[in-house]
Amino acid sequence: MSAQPVPTSTLPQAGITQAEAPQRPLPKRTGTASQVSRAQRLRCTRYDQMAKAASAGLMAHPHVESAIVEISGDQADLVFHLNCTITAESDPSDLMETVARGVVPNIERMLGTDFASRRLHFNRSLYSAA
């Protein structure tokens, strides 16, 4: 297969080649929409990083089988979601206190804002350690 030349003119019907076309500068972005979009993407990335770190930290707890943390909403209305499965023989009260008094306030401090709501779900594992 041989290489095919690519036409350089985008205005063939006018008889003007790309080199002859008047050069117009690109319009400058005012920054409002692009800066908001960029800031929003950075916040979402931070939320994801914090959620992953919280999940990993909770997974290190000896009574936790699985922990999934999600942070959703906008900056003024953030929601902390936790779905945690604990071992069948463990007492959940210690872990619940660790989450409520340690994990969540630390994330709020790092994000610089309080969560509007906390949705904490603790499930007991169906499998016991034999």
C-alpha positions as semicolon CSV with decimal commas, in nm:
position;residue;x (nm);y (nm);z (nm)
1;M;0,000;0,000;0,000
2;S;0,149;0,334;-0,099
3;A;0,116;0,659;0,088
4;Q;-0,152;0,890;-0,051
5;P;-0,094;1,265;-0,050
6;V;-0,323;1,459;0,177
7;P;-0,470;1,777;0,030
8;T;-0,350;2,087;0,212
9;S;-0,626;2,317;0,095
10;T;-0,945;2,338;0,291
11;L;-1,092;2,591;0,045
12;P;-1,054;2,428;-0,301
13;Q;-1,375;2,574;-0,440
14;A;-1,247;2,928;-0,388
15;G;-0,915;2,852;-0,555
16;I;-0,724;2,955;-0,243
17;T;-0,458;2,730;-0,103
18;Q;-0,393;2,701;0,266
19;A;-0,073;2,904;0,234
20;E;-0,263;3,192;0,067
21;A;-0,551;3,195;0,312
22;P;-0,546;3,490;0,549
23;Q;-0,413;3,390;0,888
24;R;-0,653;3,473;1,168
25;P;-0,543;3,439;1,527
26;L;-0,735;3,191;1,736
27;P;-0,982;3,357;1,967
28;K;-0,855;3,385;2,320
29;R;-1,051;3,196;2,578
30;T;-1,179;3,418;2,849
31;G;-1,088;3,158;3,105
32;T;-1,425;3,145;3,270
33;A;-1,552;2,820;3,120
34;S;-1,211;2,662;3,073
35;Q;-1,092;2,750;3,424
36;V;-1,414;2,624;3,580
37;S;-1,391;2,301;3,384
38;R;-1,025;2,255;3,480
39;A;-1,093;2,333;3,846
40;Q;-1,384;2,089;3,846
41;R;-1,167;1,814;3,695
42;L;-0,900;1,877;3,958
43;R;-1,159;1,857;4,237
44;C;-1,298;1,533;4,098
45;T;-0,947;1,390;4,080
46;R;-0,885;1,490;4,442
47;Y;-1,215;1,333;4,548
48;D;-1,123;1,010;4,371
49;Q;-0,776;1,005;4,527
50;M;-0,916;1,065;4,875
51;A;-1,178;0,793;4,829
52;K;-0,917;0,541;4,711
53;A;-0,688;0,627;5,002
54;A;-0,974;0,588;5,250
55;S;-1,070;0,252;5,096
56;A;-0,711;0,129;5,116
57;G;-0,675;0,248;5,476
58;L;-0,996;0,075;5,582
59;M;-0,892;-0,246;5,405
60;A;-0,587;-0,254;5,633
61;H;-0,813;-0,282;5,939
62;P;-0,809;-0,643;6,068
63;H;-1,190;-0,670;6,083
64;V;-1,258;-0,534;5,733
65;E;-1,307;-0,771;5,440
66;S;-1,390;-0,501;5,187
67;A;-1,436;-0,126;5,185
68;I;-1,555;0,090;4,901
69;V;-1,549;0,466;4,952
70;E;-1,695;0,718;4,708
71;I;-1,713;1,095;4,732
72;S;-1,978;1,255;4,514
73;G;-2,155;1,585;4,463
74;D;-2,024;1,932;4,407
75;Q;-1,799;2,124;4,641
76;A;-2,086;2,279;4,838
77;D;-2,285;1,955;4,869
78;L;-2,037;1,666;4,907
79;V;-2,155;1,319;5,007
80;F;-1,933;1,054;5,167
81;H;-2,040;0,700;5,073
82;L;-1,899;0,393;5,247
83;N;-1,995;0,034;5,181
84;C;-1,798;-0,181;5,421
85;T;-1,809;-0,556;5,487
86;I;-1,671;-0,668;5,822
87;T;-1,571;-1,016;5,933
88;A;-1,848;-1,234;6,072
89;E;-1,708;-1,257;6,425
90;S;-1,604;-0,894;6,474
91;D;-1,776;-0,622;6,673
92;P;-1,858;-0,336;6,433
93;S;-1,876;-0,063;6,698
94;D;-1,497;-0,006;6,705
95;L;-1,477;0,026;6,328
96;M;-1,785;0,249;6,313
97;E;-1,628;0,484;6,566
98;T;-1,298;0,486;6,372
99;V;-1,484;0,587;6,057
100;A;-1,707;0,849;6,223
101;R;-1,441;1,010;6,444
102;G;-1,126;0,949;6,241
103;V;-1,159;0,871;5,872
104;V;-1,439;1,111;5,775
105;P;-1,314;1,416;5,973
106;N;-0,962;1,365;5,837
107;I;-1,086;1,361;5,479
108;E;-1,297;1,671;5,546
109;R;-0,990;1,846;5,684
110;M;-0,780;1,749;5,380
111;L;-1,051;1,860;5,136
112;G;-1,114;2,181;5,328
113;T;-1,491;2,128;5,346
114;D;-1,745;1,931;5,545
115;F;-1,958;1,660;5,392
116;A;-2,323;1,754;5,353
117;S;-2,414;1,393;5,433
118;R;-2,252;1,063;5,520
119;R;-2,393;0,739;5,391
120;L;-2,230;0,462;5,589
121;H;-2,330;0,103;5,523
122;F;-2,178;-0,178;5,727
123;N;-2,246;-0,538;5,631
124;R;-2,143;-0,849;5,816
125;S;-1,966;-1,116;5,614
126;L;-2,150;-1,442;5,561
127;Y;-1,823;-1,634;5,596
128;S;-1,668;-1,696;5,934
129;A;-1,297;-1,756;5,983
130;A;-1,262;-2,129;6,033
